Amino acid sequence: MPARPPGTTMPPQAVLTTVATTGPATAVAEIAVHGSWSHRLGLDVTAALRDCFADRPSSIIIDLHRLADDDAASLPLWLAARRAANVLRPPVQLALCLPAATVLQVRLRRIGAHRLPLYATMVQARAAVASPSAG
């Protein structure tokens, strides 16, 4: 195995979830997905989403900036998450944050951003879900 330059590390496979209270009875959950897309990582993301949905936040932002998904294999999971968010009462606003020009971003845009809001930065996503007209 080739040596890595000092100070570099491979991103661990991880799904990190945080919940921030933004007002009375309003919470925004954030999920950060790190690593290469795999069946195992998909199961971990699904479990994190299930936990978030159970807590009934007003919004869930999923940060995919550190996800390696060269063939957009995760796309069905994000569409399923959007459907699940929409059937809850009240619905949970779901937003994805991912870099532009990735295969996943291009495919998500192709199917229609109205189906799943996409943002380039977490700042943009947080601002959008905090806006009363967002959704």
Coordinates of N, CA, C and O in Angstrom, one line a residue:
M1 N 0.9 -1.2 0.0 CA 0.0 0.0 0.0 C 0.9 1.2 0.0 O 1.8 1.3 0.8
P2 N 0.7 2.2 -0.9 CA 1.5 3.4 -1.0 C 1.4 4.2 0.3 O 0.3 4.3 0.8
A3 N 2.5 4.9 0.7 CA 2.4 5.8 1.8 C 1.7 7.0 1.5 O 1.8 7.5 0.4
R4 N 0.9 7.6 2.4 CA 0.3 8.9 2.2 C 1.2 10.0 2.7 O 1.9 9.8 3.6
P5 N 1.1 11.1 2.0 CA 1.9 12.3 2.5 C 1.5 12.6 3.9 O 0.3 12.4 4.3
P6 N 2.5 13.1 4.7 CA 2.2 13.5 6.1 C 1.0 14.5 6.1 O 0.9 15.4 5.3
G7 N 0.1 14.3 7.1 CA -1.0 15.2 7.4 C -2.2 14.9 6.6 O -3.2 15.6 6.7
T8 N -2.2 13.8 5.7 CA -3.4 13.5 4.9 C -4.0 12.2 5.5 O -3.3 11.3 6.0
T9 N -5.3 12.2 5.5 CA -6.0 11.0 6.0 C -7.1 10.7 5.1 O -7.6 11.5 4.4
M10 N -7.5 9.4 5.0 CA -8.7 9.0 4.3 C -9.9 9.3 5.1 O -9.9 9.1 6.3
P11 N -11.0 9.9 4.5 CA -12.1 10.2 5.4 C -12.7 8.9 5.9 O -12.9 7.9 5.1
P12 N -13.1 8.8 7.1 CA -13.7 7.6 7.7 C -15.1 7.5 7.1 O -15.7 8.4 6.7
Q13 N -15.6 6.2 7.1 CA -17.0 6.0 6.8 C -17.8 6.5 8.0 O -17.6 5.9 9.1
A14 N -18.6 7.4 7.8 CA -19.3 8.0 9.0 C -20.6 8.7 8.5 O -20.7 9.2 7.5
V15 N -21.5 8.6 9.4 CA -22.8 9.4 9.3 C -22.9 10.2 10.6 O -23.0 9.6 11.7
L16 N -22.7 11.5 10.6 CA -22.8 12.3 11.8 C -24.1 13.1 11.8 O -24.4 13.7 10.8
T17 N -24.8 13.1 12.9 CA -26.0 13.8 13.0 C -26.0 14.8 14.2 O -25.5 14.5 15.3
T18 N -26.4 16.0 13.9 CA -26.6 17.0 14.9 C -27.9 17.6 14.8 O -28.5 17.7 13.7
V19 N -28.5 18.1 15.9 CA -29.8 18.8 15.9 C -29.6 20.1 16.6 O -29.1 20.2 17.7
A20 N -30.0 21.2 15.9 CA -30.0 22.5 16.4 C -31.4 23.1 16.6 O -32.2 23.0 15.7
T21 N -31.6 23.6 17.8 CA -32.9 24.3 18.0 C -32.8 25.7 17.4 O -31.9 26.4 17.8
T22 N -33.8 26.0 16.6 CA -33.7 27.3 16.0 C -34.9 28.2 16.4 O -35.0 29.3 15.9
G23 N -35.8 27.7 17.2 CA -36.9 28.5 17.7 C -37.8 27.6 18.5 O -37.5 26.4 18.7
P24 N -38.9 28.1 19.0 CA -39.8 27.3 19.8 C -40.3 26.0 19.0 O -40.9 26.2 18.0
A25 N -40.0 24.9 19.6 CA -40.4 23.6 19.0 C -40.0 23.4 17.5 O -40.6 22.7 16.8
T26 N -38.9 24.1 17.1 CA -38.4 24.0 15.8 C -37.0 23.5 15.9 O -36.2 24.1 16.6
A27 N -36.7 22.5 15.2 CA -35.3 22.0 15.2 C -34.9 21.7 13.7 O -35.7 21.3 12.9
V28 N -33.6 21.9 13.5 CA -33.0 21.5 12.2 C -32.0 20.4 12.5 O -31.1 20.6 13.2
A29 N -32.2 19.2 11.9 CA -31.2 18.2 12.0 C -30.3 18.2 10.8 O -30.7 18.6 9.7
E30 N -29.0 18.0 11.1 CA -28.0 18.0 10.1 C -27.3 16.6 10.1 O -26.9 16.2 11.1
I31 N -27.2 16.0 8.9 CA -26.5 14.8 8.8 C -25.4 15.0 7.8 O -25.6 15.5 6.7
A32 N -24.2 14.6 8.2 CA -23.0 14.7 7.4 C -22.6 13.3 7.0 O -22.4 12.5 7.9
V33 N -22.4 13.1 5.7 CA -22.1 11.7 5.3 C -20.6 11.8 4.7 O -20.3 12.6 3.9
H34 N -19.8 10.9 5.3 CA -18.3 10.9 4.9 C -18.0 9.5 4.4 O -18.4 8.5 5.0
G35 N -17.2 9.5 3.4 CA -16.6 8.2 2.9 C -17.1 7.8 1.5 O -17.8 8.6 0.9
S36 N -16.8 6.6 1.1 CA -17.2 6.1 -0.2 C -18.6 5.4 -0.1 O -18.8 4.7 0.9
W37 N -19.5 5.7 -1.0 CA -20.8 5.1 -1.0 C -20.7 3.6 -1.0 O -20.0 3.0 -1.9
S38 N -21.4 2.9 -0.2 CA -21.4 1.5 -0.1 C -22.7 1.1 0.5 O -23.5 1.9 1.0
H39 N -23.0 -0.2 0.4 CA -24.2 -0.7 1.0 C -24.2 -0.4 2.5 O -25.2 0.0 3.1
R40 N -23.1 -0.6 3.2 CA -23.0 -0.4 4.6 C -23.3 1.1 4.9 O -24.0 1.4 5.9
L41 N -22.7 2.0 4.2 CA -22.9 3.4 4.4 C -24.3 3.8 4.2 O -24.9 4.6 4.9
G42 N -24.9 3.2 3.2 CA -26.4 3.4 2.9 C -27.2 3.0 4.1 O -28.2 3.7 4.4
L43 N -26.9 1.8 4.7 CA -27.7 1.4 5.8 C -27.5 2.4 7.0 O -28.5 2.7 7.7
D44 N -26.3 2.9 7.2 CA -26.0 3.8 8.3 C -26.8 5.1 8.0 O -27.4 5.7 9.0
V45 N -26.8 5.6 6.8 CA -27.6 6.8 6.4 C -29.1 6.6 6.7 O -29.8 7.5 7.2
T46 N -29.6 5.5 6.3 CA -31.0 5.1 6.5 C -31.3 5.1 7.9 O -32.4 5.7 8.3
A47 N -30.5 4.6 8.8 CA -30.7 4.6 10.2 C -30.7 6.0 10.8 O -31.6 6.3 11.6
A48 N -29.8 6.8 10.3 CA -29.7 8.2 10.8 C -31.0 9.0 10.4 O -31.5 9.7 11.2
L49 N -31.4 8.8 9.2 CA -32.6 9.4 8.7 C -33.8 9.0 9.5 O -34.7 9.8 9.9
R50 N -33.9 7.7 9.8 CA -35.0 7.1 10.5 C -35.1 7.8 11.9 O -36.1 8.2 12.4
D51 N -33.9 7.9 12.6 CA -33.8 8.5 13.9 C -34.3 10.0 13.8 O -35.0 10.5 14.7
C52 N -33.8 10.7 12.8 CA -34.2 12.1 12.6 C -35.7 12.2 12.4 O -36.3 13.1 13.0
F53 N -36.3 11.4 11.5 CA -37.7 11.5 11.2 C -38.5 11.2 12.5 O -39.5 11.9 12.8
A54 N -38.0 10.3 13.4 CA -38.7 10.0 14.6 C -38.7 11.2 15.5 O -39.7 11.4 16.3
D55 N -37.7 12.0 15.5 CA -37.6 13.2 16.3 C -38.5 14.4 15.8 O -38.6 15.4 16.5
R56 N -39.0 14.3 14.6 CA -39.8 15.2 13.9 C -39.3 16.7 13.9 O -39.9 17.6 14.3
P57 N -38.0 16.8 13.4 CA -37.5 18.2 13.2 C -38.3 18.9 12.1 O -39.0 18.3 11.3
S58 N -38.2 20.2 12.0 CA -38.9 20.9 10.9 C -38.1 20.7 9.6 O -38.7 20.7 8.6
S59 N -36.8 20.5 9.7 CA -36.0 20.3 8.5 C -34.8 19.4 8.8 O -34.3 19.3 9.9
I60 N -34.4 18.7 7.7 CA -33.2 17.9 7.8 C -32.3 18.4 6.6 O -32.7 18.4 5.5
I61 N -31.0 18.7 6.9 CA -30.1 19.1 5.9 C -29.0 17.9 5.9 O -28.5 17.6 6.9
I62 N -28.8 17.4 4.7 CA -27.8 16.3 4.5 C -26.6 16.9 3.8 O -26.7 17.3 2.6
D63 N -25.5 16.9 4.4 CA -24.2 17.4 3.9 C -23.5 16.3 3.2 O -23.0 15.3 3.9
L64 N -23.3 16.3 1.9 CA -22.7 15.3 1.1 C -21.3 15.7 0.5 O -20.8 15.1 -0.4
H65 N -20.8 16.8 1.1 CA -19.5 17.3 0.5 C -18.3 16.3 0.7 O -17.4 16.3 -0.1
R66 N -18.4 15.4 1.7 CA -17.3 14.4 1.8 C -17.7 13.0 1.5 O -17.1 12.1 1.9
L67 N -18.8 12.9 0.6 CA -19.2 11.6 0.1 C -18.6 11.4 -1.2 O -18.6 12.2 -2.1
A68 N -18.0 10.2 -1.4 CA -17.5 9.8 -2.7 C -18.5 8.9 -3.3 O -18.8 7.8 -2.8
D69 N -19.2 9.3 -4.4 CA -20.2 8.5 -5.0 C -20.1 8.8 -6.5 O -21.0 9.5 -7.1
D70 N -19.1 8.2 -7.1 CA -18.8 8.5 -8.5 C -19.8 8.1 -9.5 O -19.9 8.7 -10.6
D71 N -20.7 7.2 -9.2 CA -21.7 6.7 -10.1 C -23.1 7.0 -9.7 O -24.1 6.5 -10.2
A72 N -23.2 7.9 -8.7 CA -24.5 8.3 -8.1 C -25.4 7.2 -7.7 O -26.6 7.2 -7.7
A73 N -24.7 6.2 -7.1 CA -25.5 5.0 -6.6 C -26.4 5.3 -5.4 O -27.3 4.6 -5.2
S74 N -26.1 6.4 -4.8 CA -26.9 6.8 -3.6 C -28.2 7.5 -4.0 O -29.1 7.7 -3.1
L75 N -28.4 7.9 -5.2 CA -29.5 8.7 -5.7 C -30.9 8.1 -5.2 O -31.7 8.8 -4.7
P76 N -31.1 6.8 -5.4 CA -32.4 6.2 -4.9 C -32.7 6.5 -3.4 O -33.8 6.7 -3.0
L77 N -31.7 6.5 -2.6 CA -31.9 6.7 -1.2 C -32.3 8.1 -0.9 O -33.2 8.4 -0.1
W78 N -31.8 9.1 -1.6 CA -32.2 10.5 -1.4 C -33.6 10.7 -1.9 O -34.3 11.5 -1.3
L79 N -34.0 10.1 -3.0 CA -35.4 10.2 -3.5 C -36.3 9.6 -2.5 O -37.4 10.1 -2.2
A80 N -36.0 8.4 -1.9 CA -36.8 7.7 -0.9 C -36.9 8.6 0.3 O -38.0 8.7 0.9
A81 N -35.8 9.2 0.7 CA -35.8 10.1 1.9 C -36.8 11.3 1.7 O -37.5 11.7 2.6
R82 N -36.8 11.8 0.5 CA -37.7 12.9 0.1 C -39.1 12.5 0.2 O -40.0 13.2 0.8
R83 N -39.4 11.3 -0.3 CA -40.8 10.8 -0.2 C -41.2 10.6 1.3 O -42.3 10.9 1.7
A84 N -40.3 10.0 2.1 CA -40.6 9.8 3.5 C -40.8 11.1 4.2 O -41.7 11.2 5.0
A85 N -40.0 12.1 3.9 CA -40.2 13.4 4.5 C -41.5 14.0 4.2 O -42.2 14.7 5.0
N86 N -42.0 13.8 3.0 CA -43.2 14.4 2.5 C -44.5 13.8 3.1 O -45.5 14.4 3.2
V87 N -44.4 12.5 3.5 CA -45.6 11.8 4.0 C -45.8 12.1 5.5 O -46.9 11.8 6.0
L88 N -44.8 12.6 6.2 CA -45.0 12.9 7.6 C -45.9 14.1 7.7 O -46.0 14.9 6.9
R89 N -46.6 14.1 8.8 CA -47.5 15.2 9.1 C -47.1 15.9 10.4 O -47.2 15.2 11.5
P90 N -46.7 17.1 10.4 CA -46.4 17.9 9.3 C -45.2 17.4 8.5 O -44.3 16.8 9.1
P91 N -45.1 17.7 7.2 CA -44.0 17.3 6.4 C -42.7 17.8 7.0 O -42.6 18.9 7.5
V92 N -41.6 17.1 6.8 CA -40.2 17.5 7.2 C -39.6 18.1 5.9 O -39.6 17.4 4.9
Q93 N -39.0 19.3 6.0 CA -38.3 19.8 4.9 C -37.0 19.1 4.8 O -36.2 19.1 5.7
L94 N -36.6 18.6 3.6 CA -35.4 17.9 3.4 C -34.5 18.7 2.3 O -35.1 19.2 1.3
A95 N -33.2 18.9 2.6 CA -32.4 19.6 1.7 C -31.0 18.9 1.6 O -30.5 18.4 2.6
L96 N -30.5 18.8 0.4 CA -29.2 18.2 0.2 C -28.2 19.3 -0.1 O -28.4 20.3 -0.8
C97 N -27.0 19.2 0.5 CA -25.9 20.1 0.3 C -24.7 19.3 -0.3 O -24.2 18.4 0.3
L98 N -24.4 19.6 -1.6 CA -23.3 18.9 -2.2 C -22.6 19.8 -3.3 O -23.2 20.7 -3.7
P99 N -21.4 19.4 -3.6 CA -20.7 20.2 -4.5 C -21.3 20.1 -5.9 O -21.9 19.1 -6.3
A100 N -21.1 21.2 -6.7 CA -21.6 21.2 -8.1 C -20.7 20.3 -8.9 O -19.6 20.0 -8.6
A101 N -21.2 19.9 -10.1 CA -20.5 19.2 -11.1 C -20.1 17.8 -10.7 O -19.2 17.2 -11.2
T102 N -20.8 17.2 -9.7 CA -20.6 15.8 -9.4 C -21.6 15.0 -10.1 O -22.7 15.6 -10.5
V103 N -21.4 13.8 -10.4 CA -22.4 13.0 -11.1 C -23.7 13.0 -10.3 O -24.8 13.1 -10.9
L104 N -23.7 12.9 -9.0 CA -24.9 12.8 -8.2 C -25.6 14.2 -8.4 O -26.8 14.2 -8.6
Q105 N -24.9 15.3 -8.3 CA -25.6 16.6 -8.4 C -26.2 16.8 -9.8 O -27.3 17.2 -9.9
V106 N -25.5 16.3 -10.8 CA -26.0 16.5 -12.2 C -27.3 15.6 -12.3 O -28.3 16.1 -12.9
R107 N -27.3 14.4 -11.8 CA -28.5 13.5 -12.0 C -29.6 14.0 -11.2 O -30.8 14.0 -11.6
L108 N -29.4 14.5 -10.0 CA -30.4 15.1 -9.2 C -31.1 16.3 -9.8 O -32.3 16.5 -9.9
R109 N -30.2 17.2 -10.4 CA -30.7 18.4 -11.1 C -31.6 17.9 -12.3 O -32.6 18.5 -12.6
R110 N -31.1 16.9 -13.0 CA -31.8 16.4 -14.2 C -33.2 15.9 -13.9 O -34.1 16.2 -14.7
I111 N -33.4 15.3 -12.7 CA -34.8 14.8 -12.4 C -35.7 16.0 -11.9 O -36.9 15.8 -11.8
G112 N -35.1 17.1 -11.5 CA -35.9 18.2 -11.1 C -35.6 18.7 -9.7 O -35.8 17.9 -8.8
A113 N -35.0 19.8 -9.5 CA -34.6 20.4 -8.2 C -35.9 20.5 -7.3 O -35.8 20.5 -6.1
H114 N -37.0 20.7 -7.9 CA -38.2 20.9 -7.1 C -38.5 19.7 -6.3 O -39.2 19.7 -5.3
R115 N -38.0 18.5 -6.7 CA -38.3 17.3 -6.0 C -37.4 17.2 -4.8 O -37.8 16.5 -3.8
L116 N -36.2 17.8 -4.9 CA -35.3 17.7 -3.7 C -34.4 18.9 -3.8 O -33.5 19.0 -4.6
P117 N -34.6 19.8 -2.9 CA -33.8 21.1 -2.9 C -32.3 20.8 -2.8 O -31.9 20.0 -1.9
L118 N -31.5 21.4 -3.6 CA -30.0 21.2 -3.6 C -29.3 22.5 -3.4 O -29.7 23.5 -4.0
Y119 N -28.3 22.5 -2.5 CA -27.5 23.7 -2.2 C -26.1 23.4 -2.3 O -25.6 22.3 -2.0
A120 N -25.3 24.4 -2.7 CA -23.8 24.2 -2.8 C -23.1 24.3 -1.5 O -22.0 23.7 -1.3
T121 N -23.7 25.0 -0.5 CA -23.0 25.2 0.8 C -24.0 25.0 1.9 O -25.2 25.1 1.7
M122 N -23.5 24.7 3.1 CA -24.3 24.5 4.2 C -24.9 25.9 4.6 O -26.0 25.9 5.1
V123 N -24.2 27.0 4.4 CA -24.7 28.3 4.7 C -26.0 28.5 3.9 O -27.0 29.0 4.4
Q124 N -26.0 28.2 2.6 CA -27.1 28.4 1.8 C -28.3 27.5 2.2 O -29.4 27.9 2.3
A125 N -28.0 26.2 2.5 CA -29.0 25.3 3.0 C -29.7 25.7 4.3 O -30.9 25.7 4.4
R126 N -28.8 26.2 5.2 CA -29.4 26.6 6.5 C -30.3 27.9 6.3 O -31.3 28.0 6.9
A127 N -29.8 28.8 5.5 CA -30.6 30.0 5.2 C -32.0 29.6 4.6 O -33.0 30.2 4.9
A128 N -31.9 28.7 3.6 CA -33.1 28.3 2.9 C -34.2 27.6 3.9 O -35.3 27.9 3.8
V129 N -33.7 26.7 4.8 CA -34.6 26.0 5.7 C -35.1 27.0 6.8 O -36.2 26.7 7.3
A130 N -34.4 28.0 7.1 CA -34.8 29.0 8.1 C -35.8 30.0 7.5 O -36.5 30.6 8.3
S131 N -35.9 30.1 6.2 CA -36.8 31.0 5.6 C -38.2 30.6 5.7 O -38.5 29.4 5.4
P132 N -39.2 31.4 6.1 CA -40.6 31.0 6.3 C -41.2 30.5 5.0 O -42.1 29.7 5.0
S133 N -40.7 31.0 3.8 CA -41.2 30.6 2.5 C -40.6 29.4 2.0 O -40.9 28.9 0.9
A134 N -39.6 28.8 2.7 CA -38.8 27.6 2.2 C -39.8 26.4 2.3 O -40.6 26.3 3.1
G135 N -39.5 25.4 1.4 CA -40.2 24.2 1.5 C -40.5 23.7 0.2 O -41.2 23.4 -0.6

